[in-house]
mmCIF file of C-alpha atoms and ligand atoms in Angstrom:
data_model
loop_
_atom_site.group_PDB
_atom_site.id
_atom_site.type_symbol
_atom_site.label_atom_id
_atom_site.label_comp_id
_atom_site.label_asym_id
_atom_site.label_seq_id
_atom_site.Cartn_x
_atom_site.Cartn_y
_atom_site.Cartn_z
ATOM 1 C CA MET N 1 -23.513 20.787 23.861
ATOM 2 C CA ARG N 2 -19.860 21.635 24.204
ATOM 3 C CA LYS N 3 -17.700 21.839 21.110
ATOM 4 C CA PHE N 4 -15.492 18.782 20.471
ATOM 5 C CA TYR N 5 -12.299 20.759 21.137
ATOM 6 C CA GLU N 6 -13.685 21.988 24.466
ATOM 7 C CA MET N 7 -14.325 18.446 25.752
ATOM 8 C CA GLY N 8 -11.958 16.357 27.834
ATOM 9 C CA ARG N 9 -10.764 13.004 26.514
ATOM 10 C CA GLU N 10 -13.446 10.899 28.246
ATOM 11 C CA GLU N 11 -16.148 13.199 26.950
ATOM 12 C CA ARG N 12 -14.732 13.020 23.425
ATOM 13 C CA LEU N 13 -14.703 9.229 23.541
ATOM 14 C CA ALA N 14 -18.257 9.184 24.918
ATOM 15 C CA PHE N 15 -19.276 11.434 22.032
ATOM 16 C CA LEU N 16 -17.686 9.027 19.516
ATOM 17 C CA LYS N 17 -19.346 6.035 21.160
ATOM 18 C CA ASP N 18 -22.637 7.784 20.740
ATOM 19 C CA SER N 19 -22.204 9.211 17.246
ATOM 20 C CA ALA N 20 -20.228 6.373 15.633
ATOM 21 C CA GLY N 21 -21.645 3.523 17.730
ATOM 22 C CA LEU N 22 -18.230 2.525 19.119
ATOM 23 C CA SER N 23 -18.131 -0.255 21.686
ATOM 24 C CA ASP N 24 -16.100 0.201 24.899
ATOM 25 C CA GLU N 25 -13.410 -1.995 23.375
ATOM 26 C CA GLU N 26 -13.253 0.094 20.215
ATOM 27 C CA ALA N 27 -13.098 3.321 22.197
ATOM 28 C CA THR N 28 -10.110 1.978 24.148
ATOM 29 C CA ALA N 29 -8.445 0.986 20.845
ATOM 30 C CA PHE N 30 -7.979 4.715 20.317
ATOM 31 C CA GLY N 31 -5.853 4.952 23.421
ATOM 32 C CA SER N 32 -3.922 1.722 23.450
ATOM 33 C CA ALA N 33 -0.803 1.041 21.462
ATOM 34 C CA LEU N 34 -0.556 -1.884 19.086
ATOM 35 C CA ALA N 35 0.323 -5.026 21.056
ATOM 36 C CA PHE N 36 3.983 -5.906 20.695
ATOM 37 C CA ASP N 37 3.161 -9.418 19.466
ATOM 38 C CA ASP N 38 1.131 -7.927 16.619
ATOM 39 C CA ALA N 39 3.935 -5.505 15.791
ATOM 40 C CA ASN N 40 6.390 -8.383 15.830
ATOM 41 C CA ARG N 41 4.253 -10.245 13.315
ATOM 42 C CA MET N 42 3.936 -7.183 11.083
ATOM 43 C CA VAL N 43 7.637 -6.325 10.701
ATOM 44 C CA GLU N 44 11.014 -7.909 11.234
ATOM 45 C CA ASN N 45 13.435 -7.246 14.105
ATOM 46 C CA ALA N 46 10.693 -5.424 16.031
ATOM 47 C CA VAL N 47 11.711 -3.768 19.280
ATOM 48 C CA GLY N 48 8.792 -1.471 20.051
ATOM 49 C CA ILE N 49 5.996 0.749 18.851
ATOM 50 C CA MET N 50 6.190 4.332 17.598
ATOM 51 C CA SER N 51 3.047 6.160 18.643
ATOM 52 C CA ILE N 52 1.784 9.478 17.324
ATOM 53 C CA PRO N 53 -1.274 11.515 18.282
ATOM 54 C CA LEU N 54 -4.657 10.698 16.804
ATOM 55 C CA GLY N 55 -7.367 13.366 16.725
ATOM 56 C CA ILE N 56 -10.707 13.996 15.075
ATOM 57 C CA ALA N 57 -11.312 16.742 12.533
ATOM 58 C CA THR N 58 -14.847 18.053 12.865
ATOM 59 C CA ASN N 59 -17.377 20.000 10.749
ATOM 60 C CA PHE N 60 -16.930 17.968 7.563
ATOM 61 C CA VAL N 61 -19.930 17.484 5.322
ATOM 62 C CA ILE N 62 -19.073 15.418 2.245
ATOM 63 C CA ASN N 63 -21.731 14.843 -0.425
ATOM 64 C CA GLY N 64 -24.323 15.850 2.142
ATOM 65 C CA VAL N 65 -23.092 13.383 4.806
ATOM 66 C CA GLU N 66 -21.626 14.532 8.142
ATOM 67 C CA ARG N 67 -18.219 12.910 8.719
ATOM 68 C CA LEU N 68 -15.908 12.896 11.713
ATOM 69 C CA ILE N 69 -12.436 12.528 10.232
ATOM 70 C CA PRO N 70 -9.744 10.721 12.244
ATOM 71 C CA MET N 71 -6.266 12.129 11.648
ATOM 72 C CA ALA N 72 -2.976 10.732 12.965
ATOM 73 C CA ILE N 73 -0.242 13.344 12.893
ATOM 74 C CA GLU N 74 2.496 14.728 15.131
ATOM 75 C CA GLU N 75 2.275 18.302 13.799
ATOM 76 C CA PRO N 76 0.238 20.862 15.766
ATOM 77 C CA SER N 77 -2.381 22.997 13.954
ATOM 78 C CA VAL N 78 -3.257 20.469 11.250
ATOM 79 C CA ILE N 79 -6.417 19.030 12.822
ATOM 80 C CA ALA N 80 -7.630 22.443 13.984
ATOM 81 C CA ALA N 81 -6.939 23.916 10.543
ATOM 82 C CA ALA N 82 -8.835 21.165 8.714
ATOM 83 C CA SER N 83 -11.805 21.548 11.081
ATOM 84 C CA LYS N 84 -11.832 25.318 10.612
ATOM 85 C CA ALA N 85 -11.802 25.066 6.813
ATOM 86 C CA ALA N 86 -14.567 22.439 6.914
ATOM 87 C CA LYS N 87 -16.643 24.792 9.052
ATOM 88 C CA ILE N 88 -16.318 27.537 6.442
ATOM 89 C CA ALA N 89 -17.071 25.081 3.604
ATOM 90 C CA ARG N 90 -20.307 23.934 5.222
ATOM 91 C CA ILE N 91 -21.801 27.422 4.841
ATOM 92 C CA ASN N 92 -22.019 26.565 1.135
ATOM 93 C CA GLY N 93 -23.036 22.929 1.613
ATOM 94 C CA GLY N 94 -19.663 21.342 2.377
ATOM 95 C CA PHE N 95 -17.551 19.223 0.030
ATOM 96 C CA THR N 96 -18.701 17.619 -3.188
ATOM 97 C CA ALA N 97 -16.586 14.641 -4.157
ATOM 98 C CA GLU N 98 -16.399 11.868 -6.705
ATOM 99 C CA ALA N 99 -14.212 8.788 -7.082
ATOM 100 C CA GLY N 100 -14.273 6.280 -9.927
ATOM 101 C CA LYS N 101 -13.754 2.531 -9.852
ATOM 102 C CA SER N 102 -10.755 1.082 -7.993
ATOM 103 C CA LEU N 103 -8.727 0.371 -11.128
ATOM 104 C CA MET N 104 -5.065 -0.424 -10.532
ATOM 105 C CA THR N 105 -2.351 -1.177 -13.070
ATOM 106 C CA GLY N 106 0.018 -4.123 -12.721
ATOM 107 C CA GLN N 107 3.165 -4.259 -14.848
ATOM 108 C CA VAL N 108 5.028 -7.215 -16.316
ATOM 109 C CA GLN N 109 8.333 -6.221 -17.910
ATOM 110 C CA VAL N 110 9.668 -8.389 -20.722
ATOM 111 C CA VAL N 111 13.231 -7.939 -22.039
ATOM 112 C CA SER N 112 15.611 -9.583 -24.515
ATOM 113 C CA ILE N 113 12.935 -9.794 -27.208
ATOM 114 C CA LYS N 114 14.068 -10.029 -30.847
ATOM 115 C CA ASN N 115 11.069 -8.287 -32.370
ATOM 116 C CA VAL N 116 9.285 -6.188 -29.775
ATOM 117 C CA ALA N 117 6.507 -4.931 -32.067
ATOM 118 C CA LEU N 118 5.659 -8.495 -33.102
ATOM 119 C CA ALA N 119 5.800 -9.686 -29.485
ATOM 120 C CA ARG N 120 3.391 -6.919 -28.525
ATOM 121 C CA ARG N 121 0.876 -8.008 -31.175
ATOM 122 C CA ARG N 122 1.185 -11.649 -30.102
ATOM 123 C CA VAL N 123 0.638 -10.822 -26.423
ATOM 124 C CA LEU N 124 -2.396 -8.657 -27.223
ATOM 125 C CA ALA N 125 -3.873 -11.489 -29.308
ATOM 126 C CA LYS N 126 -3.744 -13.702 -26.195
ATOM 127 C CA ARG N 127 -5.522 -11.150 -24.028
ATOM 128 C CA LYS N 128 -8.430 -13.449 -23.117
ATOM 129 C CA GLU N 129 -6.155 -16.305 -22.094
ATOM 130 C CA LEU N 130 -3.927 -14.031 -19.974
ATOM 131 C CA LEU N 131 -6.908 -12.415 -18.225
ATOM 132 C CA ALA N 132 -8.257 -15.876 -17.424
ATOM 133 C CA ILE N 133 -4.910 -16.873 -15.855
ATOM 134 C CA ALA N 134 -4.939 -13.692 -13.773
ATOM 135 C CA ASN N 135 -8.565 -14.087 -12.725
ATOM 136 C CA ALA N 136 -8.047 -17.676 -11.616
ATOM 137 C CA LYS N 137 -6.043 -16.149 -8.729
ATOM 138 C CA SER N 138 -8.836 -14.226 -7.061
ATOM 139 C CA ARG N 139 -12.556 -14.281 -6.551
ATOM 140 C CA SER N 140 -12.955 -10.821 -5.087
ATOM 141 C CA VAL N 141 -10.647 -8.824 -7.333
ATOM 142 C CA LYS N 142 -10.967 -8.836 -11.127
ATOM 143 C CA ALA N 143 -8.565 -8.185 -13.986
ATOM 144 C CA VAL N 144 -10.764 -6.255 -16.429
ATOM 145 C CA GLY N 145 -8.293 -5.197 -19.087
ATOM 146 C CA MET N 146 -4.850 -5.613 -20.539
ATOM 147 C CA GLN N 147 -2.556 -3.460 -22.631
ATOM 148 C CA ALA N 148 1.019 -3.699 -23.856
ATOM 149 C CA ARG N 149 3.505 -0.915 -24.522
ATOM 150 C CA VAL N 150 6.946 -0.837 -26.078
ATOM 151 C CA VAL N 151 9.360 1.096 -23.891
ATOM 152 C CA ARG N 152 12.793 2.235 -25.020
ATOM 153 C CA ASP N 153 15.478 2.399 -22.341
ATOM 154 C CA SER N 154 16.438 6.060 -22.038
ATOM 155 C CA SER N 155 18.963 5.508 -19.256
ATOM 156 C CA LYS N 156 22.712 5.520 -19.813
ATOM 157 C CA ASN N 157 22.735 1.706 -19.585
ATOM 158 C CA LYS N 158 21.389 1.122 -23.109
ATOM 159 C CA MET N 159 19.494 -2.038 -22.208
ATOM 160 C CA GLY N 160 17.476 -1.794 -25.406
ATOM 161 C CA GLN N 161 13.762 -1.998 -26.058
ATOM 162 C CA MET N 162 11.378 -3.823 -23.797
ATOM 163 C CA LEU N 163 7.739 -4.726 -23.646
ATOM 164 C CA VAL N 164 5.591 -3.769 -20.687
ATOM 165 C CA VAL N 165 2.407 -5.795 -20.387
ATOM 166 C CA GLU N 166 -0.120 -4.116 -18.112
ATOM 167 C CA LEU N 167 -3.092 -5.683 -16.378
ATOM 168 C CA ILE N 168 -5.919 -3.349 -15.392
ATOM 169 C CA ILE N 169 -7.423 -4.720 -12.210
ATOM 170 C CA ASP N 170 -10.538 -3.684 -10.329
ATOM 171 C CA THR N 171 -9.527 -4.091 -6.707
ATOM 172 C CA ARG N 172 -12.919 -2.880 -5.407
ATOM 173 C CA ASP N 173 -12.682 -1.959 -1.711
ATOM 174 C CA ALA N 174 -9.101 -3.164 -1.302
ATOM 175 C CA MET N 175 -6.017 -1.081 -1.975
ATOM 176 C CA GLY N 176 -5.071 -4.178 -3.920
ATOM 177 C CA ALA N 177 -1.267 -4.330 -3.936
ATOM 178 C CA ASN N 178 -1.152 -8.025 -3.024
ATOM 179 C CA ALA N 179 -3.826 -9.085 -5.481
ATOM 180 C CA VAL N 180 -2.250 -7.096 -8.315
ATOM 181 C CA ASN N 181 1.231 -8.474 -7.637
ATOM 182 C CA THR N 182 -0.120 -12.033 -7.446
ATOM 183 C CA MET N 183 -1.880 -11.654 -10.794
ATOM 184 C CA CYS N 184 1.212 -10.180 -12.440
ATOM 185 C CA GLU N 185 3.315 -13.072 -11.179
ATOM 186 C CA ALA N 186 0.680 -15.544 -12.379
ATOM 187 C CA ILE N 187 0.700 -14.369 -16.005
ATOM 188 C CA ALA N 188 4.469 -13.788 -16.173
ATOM 189 C CA PRO N 189 5.606 -17.272 -17.396
ATOM 190 C CA ARG N 190 2.961 -17.326 -20.169
ATOM 191 C CA VAL N 191 3.800 -13.738 -21.174
ATOM 192 C CA ALA N 192 7.490 -14.713 -21.443
ATOM 193 C CA GLU N 193 6.544 -17.668 -23.647
ATOM 194 C CA ILE N 194 4.281 -15.673 -25.953
ATOM 195 C CA ALA N 195 6.698 -12.730 -26.244
ATOM 196 C CA GLU N 196 9.733 -15.008 -26.532
ATOM 197 C CA GLY N 197 11.614 -12.939 -23.985
ATOM 198 C CA ASP N 198 12.618 -12.832 -20.317
ATOM 199 C CA VAL N 199 10.348 -11.403 -17.667
ATOM 200 C CA VAL N 200 12.097 -9.196 -15.106
ATOM 201 C CA LEU N 201 9.612 -7.139 -13.037
ATOM 202 C CA LYS N 202 6.108 -8.194 -12.022
ATOM 203 C CA ILE N 203 4.614 -5.481 -9.810
ATOM 204 C CA LEU N 204 1.761 -3.009 -9.417
ATOM 205 C CA SER N 205 2.213 0.620 -10.386
ATOM 206 C CA ASN N 206 1.647 3.151 -7.619
ATOM 207 C CA TYR N 207 0.816 5.707 -10.277
ATOM 208 C CA ALA N 208 -2.912 5.021 -9.892
ATOM 209 C CA THR N 209 -4.154 7.319 -12.672
ATOM 210 C CA ARG N 210 -7.283 5.201 -13.132
ATOM 211 C CA ARG N 211 -8.182 5.728 -9.484
ATOM 212 C CA VAL N 212 -8.464 9.498 -9.310
ATOM 213 C CA THR N 213 -10.580 11.275 -6.702
ATOM 214 C CA LYS N 214 -11.907 14.810 -7.081
ATOM 215 C CA CYS N 215 -13.329 17.036 -4.399
ATOM 216 C CA ARG N 216 -14.644 20.611 -4.519
ATOM 217 C CA ALA N 217 -15.823 23.193 -2.059
ATOM 218 C CA VAL N 218 -16.751 26.875 -1.962
ATOM 219 C CA PHE N 219 -15.422 28.941 0.927
ATOM 220 C CA ASP N 220 -17.313 31.991 2.111
ATOM 221 C CA ARG N 221 -15.441 35.203 1.328
ATOM 222 C CA GLU N 222 -16.283 37.005 4.577
ATOM 223 C CA GLU N 223 -15.350 34.021 6.753
ATOM 224 C CA LEU N 224 -11.996 33.875 4.991
ATOM 225 C CA GLY N 225 -11.356 37.502 5.927
ATOM 226 C CA GLY N 226 -12.854 39.422 3.011
ATOM 227 C CA LYS N 227 -12.188 40.258 -0.608
ATOM 228 C CA GLU N 228 -8.540 41.100 -0.114
ATOM 229 C CA VAL N 229 -7.743 37.803 1.570
ATOM 230 C CA VAL N 230 -9.385 35.947 -1.340
ATOM 231 C CA GLU N 231 -7.264 37.996 -3.725
ATOM 232 C CA ARG N 232 -4.100 37.155 -1.759
ATOM 233 C CA ILE N 233 -5.012 33.442 -1.669
ATOM 234 C CA LEU N 234 -5.321 33.529 -5.471
ATOM 235 C CA HIS N 235 -1.864 35.088 -5.635
ATOM 236 C CA ALA N 236 -0.576 32.258 -3.415
ATOM 237 C CA TYR N 237 -2.179 29.671 -5.701
ATOM 238 C CA ALA N 238 -0.727 31.353 -8.794
ATOM 239 C CA LEU N 239 2.756 30.850 -7.369
ATOM 240 C CA ALA N 240 2.047 27.196 -6.488
ATOM 241 C CA TYR N 241 0.789 26.566 -10.021
ATOM 242 C CA SER N 242 3.770 28.191 -11.706
ATOM 243 C CA ASP N 243 6.774 27.599 -9.467
ATOM 244 C CA VAL N 244 8.027 24.193 -8.376
ATOM 245 C CA TYR N 245 9.682 25.500 -5.193
ATOM 246 C CA ARG N 246 6.331 26.754 -3.951
ATOM 247 C CA ALA N 247 4.309 23.878 -5.470
ATOM 248 C CA VAL N 248 6.161 21.282 -3.393
ATOM 249 C CA THR N 249 5.429 23.131 -0.129
ATOM 250 C CA HIS N 250 1.838 23.831 -1.166
ATOM 251 C CA ASN N 251 1.399 20.104 -1.837
ATOM 252 C CA LYS N 252 3.102 19.270 1.462
ATOM 253 C CA GLY N 253 0.241 21.146 3.100
ATOM 254 C CA VAL N 254 -2.264 19.120 1.062
ATOM 255 C CA MET N 255 -0.538 15.905 2.138
ATOM 256 C CA ASN N 256 -0.668 16.985 5.804
ATOM 257 C CA GLY N 257 -4.392 16.350 5.498
ATOM 258 C CA VAL N 258 -4.325 13.329 3.195
ATOM 259 C CA ASP N 259 -1.528 11.470 5.001
ATOM 260 C CA ALA N 260 -3.003 12.058 8.447
ATOM 261 C CA VAL N 261 -6.241 10.331 7.412
ATOM 262 C CA ALA N 262 -4.226 7.647 5.614
ATOM 263 C CA LEU N 263 -2.186 6.915 8.718
ATOM 264 C CA ALA N 264 -5.202 6.899 11.038
ATOM 265 C CA THR N 265 -7.033 4.439 8.800
ATOM 266 C CA GLY N 266 -4.059 2.139 8.161
ATOM 267 C CA GLN N 267 -3.382 3.030 4.526
ATOM 268 C CA ASP N 268 -0.075 2.761 2.662
ATOM 269 C CA PHE N 269 0.733 6.472 2.752
ATOM 270 C CA ARG N 270 4.036 6.021 0.888
ATOM 271 C CA ALA N 271 2.110 4.662 -2.097
ATOM 272 C CA ILE N 272 -0.279 7.607 -1.928
ATOM 273 C CA GLU N 273 2.596 10.109 -1.659
ATOM 274 C CA ALA N 274 4.499 8.607 -4.608
ATOM 275 C CA GLY N 275 1.399 8.623 -6.829
ATOM 276 C CA ALA N 276 0.342 12.105 -5.748
ATOM 277 C CA HIS N 277 3.603 13.795 -6.634
ATOM 278 C CA ALA N 278 3.864 12.072 -10.018
ATOM 279 C CA TYR N 279 0.290 13.204 -10.708
ATOM 280 C CA ALA N 280 1.196 16.754 -9.730
ATOM 281 C CA ALA N 281 3.711 16.649 -12.599
ATOM 282 C CA ARG N 282 1.391 15.003 -15.154
ATOM 283 C CA ASP N 283 1.627 17.810 -17.702
ATOM 284 C CA GLY N 284 5.425 17.767 -17.533
ATOM 285 C CA THR N 285 5.749 20.459 -14.848
ATOM 286 C CA TYR N 286 5.275 19.848 -11.128
ATOM 287 C CA ARG N 287 2.253 21.886 -10.050
ATOM 288 C CA SER N 288 -0.272 22.352 -7.251
ATOM 289 C CA LEU N 289 -2.589 19.372 -6.592
ATOM 290 C CA THR N 290 -5.356 21.871 -5.878
ATOM 291 C CA ARG N 291 -6.887 24.561 -8.071
ATOM 292 C CA TRP N 292 -8.400 27.801 -6.728
ATOM 293 C CA TRP N 293 -10.564 30.410 -8.415
ATOM 294 C CA ARG N 294 -12.962 33.241 -7.631
ATOM 295 C CA GLY N 295 -16.473 31.778 -7.445
ATOM 296 C CA LYS N 296 -19.958 33.268 -7.355
ATOM 297 C CA GLY N 297 -20.333 36.407 -5.230
ATOM 298 C CA GLY N 298 -16.585 36.590 -4.715
ATOM 299 C CA ASP N 299 -16.425 33.401 -2.625
ATOM 300 C CA LEU N 300 -13.355 31.231 -3.066
ATOM 301 C CA ALA N 301 -13.863 27.965 -4.952
ATOM 302 C CA GLY N 302 -11.349 25.149 -4.886
ATOM 303 C CA GLU N 303 -10.823 21.662 -6.208
ATOM 304 C CA ILE N 304 -8.391 18.875 -5.510
ATOM 305 C CA GLU N 305 -7.700 16.071 -7.961
ATOM 306 C CA MET N 306 -5.341 13.226 -7.143
ATOM 307 C CA PRO N 307 -4.932 9.461 -7.374
ATOM 308 C CA LEU N 308 -5.905 7.731 -4.140
ATOM 309 C CA ALA N 309 -5.285 3.991 -3.938
ATOM 310 C CA VAL N 310 -6.872 3.176 -0.596
ATOM 311 C CA GLY N 311 -8.803 0.300 0.899
ATOM 312 C CA THR N 312 -11.377 -0.454 3.547
ATOM 313 C CA VAL N 313 -10.806 -4.201 3.393
ATOM 314 C CA GLY N 314 -7.566 -6.190 3.578
ATOM 315 C CA GLY N 315 -4.197 -4.893 4.669
ATOM 316 C CA VAL N 316 -3.420 -3.062 7.898
ATOM 317 C CA ALA N 317 -6.845 -1.404 7.865
ATOM 318 C CA ASN N 318 -8.322 -4.694 9.058
ATOM 319 C CA VAL N 319 -5.551 -5.865 11.379
ATOM 320 C CA HIS N 320 -4.753 -2.759 13.372
ATOM 321 C CA PRO N 321 -7.412 -2.095 16.040
ATOM 322 C CA THR N 322 -6.928 1.687 15.923
ATOM 323 C CA ALA N 323 -7.239 1.771 12.132
ATOM 324 C CA ARG N 324 -10.389 -0.366 12.304
ATOM 325 C CA THR N 325 -11.914 1.965 14.863
ATOM 326 C CA ALA N 326 -10.890 5.024 12.853
ATOM 327 C CA LEU N 327 -12.680 3.593 9.812
ATOM 328 C CA LYS N 328 -15.763 3.041 11.930
ATOM 329 C CA VAL N 329 -15.698 6.633 13.199
ATOM 330 C CA LEU N 330 -15.329 7.867 9.633
ATOM 331 C CA GLY N 331 -18.297 5.683 8.756
ATOM 332 C CA VAL N 332 -17.227 4.940 5.179
ATOM 333 C CA LYS N 333 -18.701 1.950 3.391
ATOM 334 C CA SER N 334 -16.298 1.740 0.460
ATOM 335 C CA ALA N 335 -12.782 2.570 -0.719
ATOM 336 C CA GLN N 336 -14.341 5.381 -2.763
ATOM 337 C CA GLU N 337 -15.927 7.012 0.283
ATOM 338 C CA LEU N 338 -12.627 6.767 2.138
ATOM 339 C CA ALA N 339 -10.777 8.366 -0.795
ATOM 340 C CA MET N 340 -13.326 11.197 -0.903
ATOM 341 C CA ALA N 341 -12.862 11.902 2.822
ATOM 342 C CA MET N 342 -9.096 11.979 2.324
ATOM 343 C CA ALA N 343 -9.396 14.349 -0.608
ATOM 344 C CA ALA N 344 -11.676 16.630 1.432
ATOM 345 C CA ALA N 345 -9.128 16.648 4.271
ATOM 346 C CA GLY N 346 -6.388 17.529 1.758
ATOM 347 C CA LEU N 347 -8.395 20.374 0.226
ATOM 348 C CA ALA N 348 -9.403 21.725 3.655
ATOM 349 C CA GLN N 349 -5.853 21.560 4.907
ATOM 350 C CA ASN N 350 -4.527 23.364 1.857
ATOM 351 C CA LEU N 351 -7.156 26.101 2.168
ATOM 352 C CA SER N 352 -6.292 26.731 5.806
ATOM 353 C CA ALA N 353 -2.568 26.816 5.113
ATOM 354 C CA ILE N 354 -2.763 29.242 2.206
ATOM 355 C CA ARG N 355 -5.356 31.398 3.973
ATOM 356 C CA ALA N 356 -3.070 31.778 6.982
ATOM 357 C CA LEU N 357 -0.004 32.307 4.788
ATOM 358 C CA ALA N 358 -1.799 34.909 2.706
ATOM 359 C CA SER N 359 -2.987 36.820 5.779
ATOM 360 C CA GLU N 360 -1.484 36.712 9.284
ATOM 361 C CA GLY N 361 1.166 34.045 8.527
ATOM 362 C CA ILE N 362 1.297 30.615 10.152
ATOM 363 C CA GLN N 363 3.762 31.157 12.947
ATOM 364 C CA LYS N 364 1.435 32.939 15.353
ATOM 365 C CA GLY N 365 -1.101 30.100 15.504
ATOM 366 C CA HIS N 366 1.576 27.454 15.235
ATOM 367 C CA MET N 367 3.632 28.875 18.107
ATOM 368 C CA ARG N 368 0.515 29.204 20.261
ATOM 369 C CA LEU N 369 -0.021 25.452 19.947
ATOM 370 C CA HIS N 370 3.672 24.613 20.148
ATOM 371 C CA ALA N 371 3.841 26.646 23.368
ATOM 372 C CA ARG N 372 1.971 23.817 25.122
ATOM 373 C CA ASN N 373 4.779 21.371 24.259
ATOM 374 C CA ILE N 374 7.332 23.867 25.521
ATOM 375 C CA ALA N 375 5.348 24.394 28.742
ATOM 376 C CA ALA N 376 5.288 20.628 29.340
ATOM 377 C CA MET N 377 9.040 20.430 28.614
ATOM 378 C CA ALA N 378 9.587 23.116 31.252
ATOM 379 C CA GLY N 379 7.811 20.908 33.818
ATOM 380 C CA ALA N 380 4.265 22.319 33.767
ATOM 381 C CA LYS N 381 1.590 19.773 34.713
ATOM 382 C CA GLY N 382 -2.192 19.597 34.159
ATOM 383 C CA GLY N 383 -3.825 23.016 34.178
ATOM 384 C CA GLU N 384 -0.428 24.725 34.473
ATOM 385 C CA ILE N 385 0.311 23.796 30.857
ATOM 386 C CA ASP N 386 -2.333 26.061 29.321
ATOM 387 C CA ALA N 387 -1.556 28.911 31.724
ATOM 388 C CA VAL N 388 2.185 28.794 30.963
ATOM 389 C CA ALA N 389 1.589 28.302 27.237
ATOM 390 C CA LYS N 390 -0.706 31.330 27.087
ATOM 391 C CA LYS N 391 1.790 33.505 28.927
ATOM 392 C CA ILE N 392 4.812 32.646 26.755
ATOM 393 C CA ALA N 393 2.767 32.817 23.541
ATOM 394 C CA ASP N 394 1.344 36.232 24.516
ATOM 395 C CA GLU N 395 4.847 37.450 25.250
ATOM 396 C CA GLY N 396 6.145 35.979 21.984
ATOM 397 C CA ALA N 397 8.856 34.059 23.876
ATOM 398 C CA VAL N 398 8.125 30.407 23.124
ATOM 399 C CA ASN N 399 11.223 28.806 24.648
ATOM 400 C CA VAL N 400 11.968 26.594 27.647
ATOM 401 C CA ASP N 401 13.686 29.317 29.714
ATOM 402 C CA ALA N 402 10.720 31.660 29.362
ATOM 403 C CA ALA N 403 8.371 28.746 30.141
ATOM 404 C CA LYS N 404 10.295 27.905 33.354
ATOM 405 C CA LYS N 405 10.030 31.521 34.459
ATOM 406 C CA ALA N 406 6.321 31.614 33.608
ATOM 407 C CA LEU N 407 5.802 28.337 35.460
ATOM 408 C CA SER N 408 7.305 29.642 38.672
ATOM 409 C CA GLY N 409 5.061 32.721 38.326
ATOM 410 C CA VAL N 410 1.989 30.510 37.878
ATOM 411 C CA ARG N 411 2.960 28.385 40.903
ATOM 412 C CA GLN N 412 3.633 31.426 43.082
ATOM 413 C CA ALA N 413 0.272 32.901 42.129
ATOM 414 C CA SER N 414 -1.594 29.689 42.972
ATOM 415 C CA ALA N 415 0.303 29.344 46.320
ATOM 416 C CA ARG N 416 -0.931 32.768 47.392
HETATM 417 C C1 MEV F 1 3.418 22.996 7.037
HETATM 418 O O1 MEV F 1 3.397 21.678 7.522
HETATM 419 C C2 MEV F 1 2.610 23.115 5.755
HETATM 420 C C3 MEV F 1 2.675 24.465 5.062
HETATM 421 O O2 MEV F 1 4.025 24.823 4.797
HETATM 422 C C4 MEV F 1 1.894 24.324 3.773
HETATM 423 C C5 MEV F 1 1.993 25.536 2.870
HETATM 424 O O3 MEV F 1 3.014 26.256 2.902
HETATM 425 O O4 MEV F 1 1.050 25.724 2.099
HETATM 426 C C6 MEV F 1 2.082 25.554 5.926
#
């Protein structure tokens, strides 16, 4: 059978229908934009739809299960890079991942309290009652814990001490923002009464430290390019661990993978981004979200660890036909499985980026793919695109003028 990247679109869709059991309708959901009426219901002042490419990363094996990973992203190289890294990882069994329960934190801020320490004790003593109020709001999602912290305002405003009452909520297969916010709002009046203060904020925290996903893989030394490349990758990681200027870019590469899966499957990628970067700075210094070390036999071992608040039920994931189909292709049965696939995509993406950076550099491959956009901009159509792209990439002149010249050469040759 032909490789996925060698197939045409129809063949790729037929493959997905077969392997993921997509119906004709679902397969077309991958090609059709969101209906304007749906968009108009989702946001205000809607005028149109912004579409970006959706592709499938191949070769992923996660906890022994083959996964096709849908990725929505406008940047060339990302999907190919993830697939390539996954192919190397599968030599050693693929990715091993784990994700805990879907525990989110919801915050209720109480201010203008006379005795904050006393208020804290009083609120904690009413834990059972407050959890019951919260749990009366939902049957599917459960508040399982509560804590209260005194926070001192360290801003220039000097607003004094405040109490932050936090609900710990198991949102199961939902991302859970709505349920958490509803529960926080539900307990707020009673919290204000007990604490004898004023409630200001009632909102979930996107710093989902109780919802951390880990994923590991071992990458074959020879496939990476040999001992020296592994050594150079470890140098690259050392810089990302120790230097914030590099760490941010290193993590941008990680998020190329994570966000692309998040977008394809209808997740709130801003929430994931915000949580990820705070987590990268959890020891007080912003560092790499991945860790790399020399494994057995000189292979390269790596691990990613990050909070991933994602859902397979509720939210856009259920409303948007493309997101629904993407989830079906991915074949995940729970929020945890989705988070593990996202973490694997992030780790794979990071490996490919630092491998390229530590060896030939990224521009060669990147420009080769970008050359196809340039060829199309120069007017190349159909099969001309690849021919023109190859010519300008080989010549190292990836610009529209060179593409126009190459195009007329290609047309003259085919007219002969
Ligand atoms: C580009 O989108 C991502 C990279 O800059 C990531 C990295 O530098 O590790 C290549």
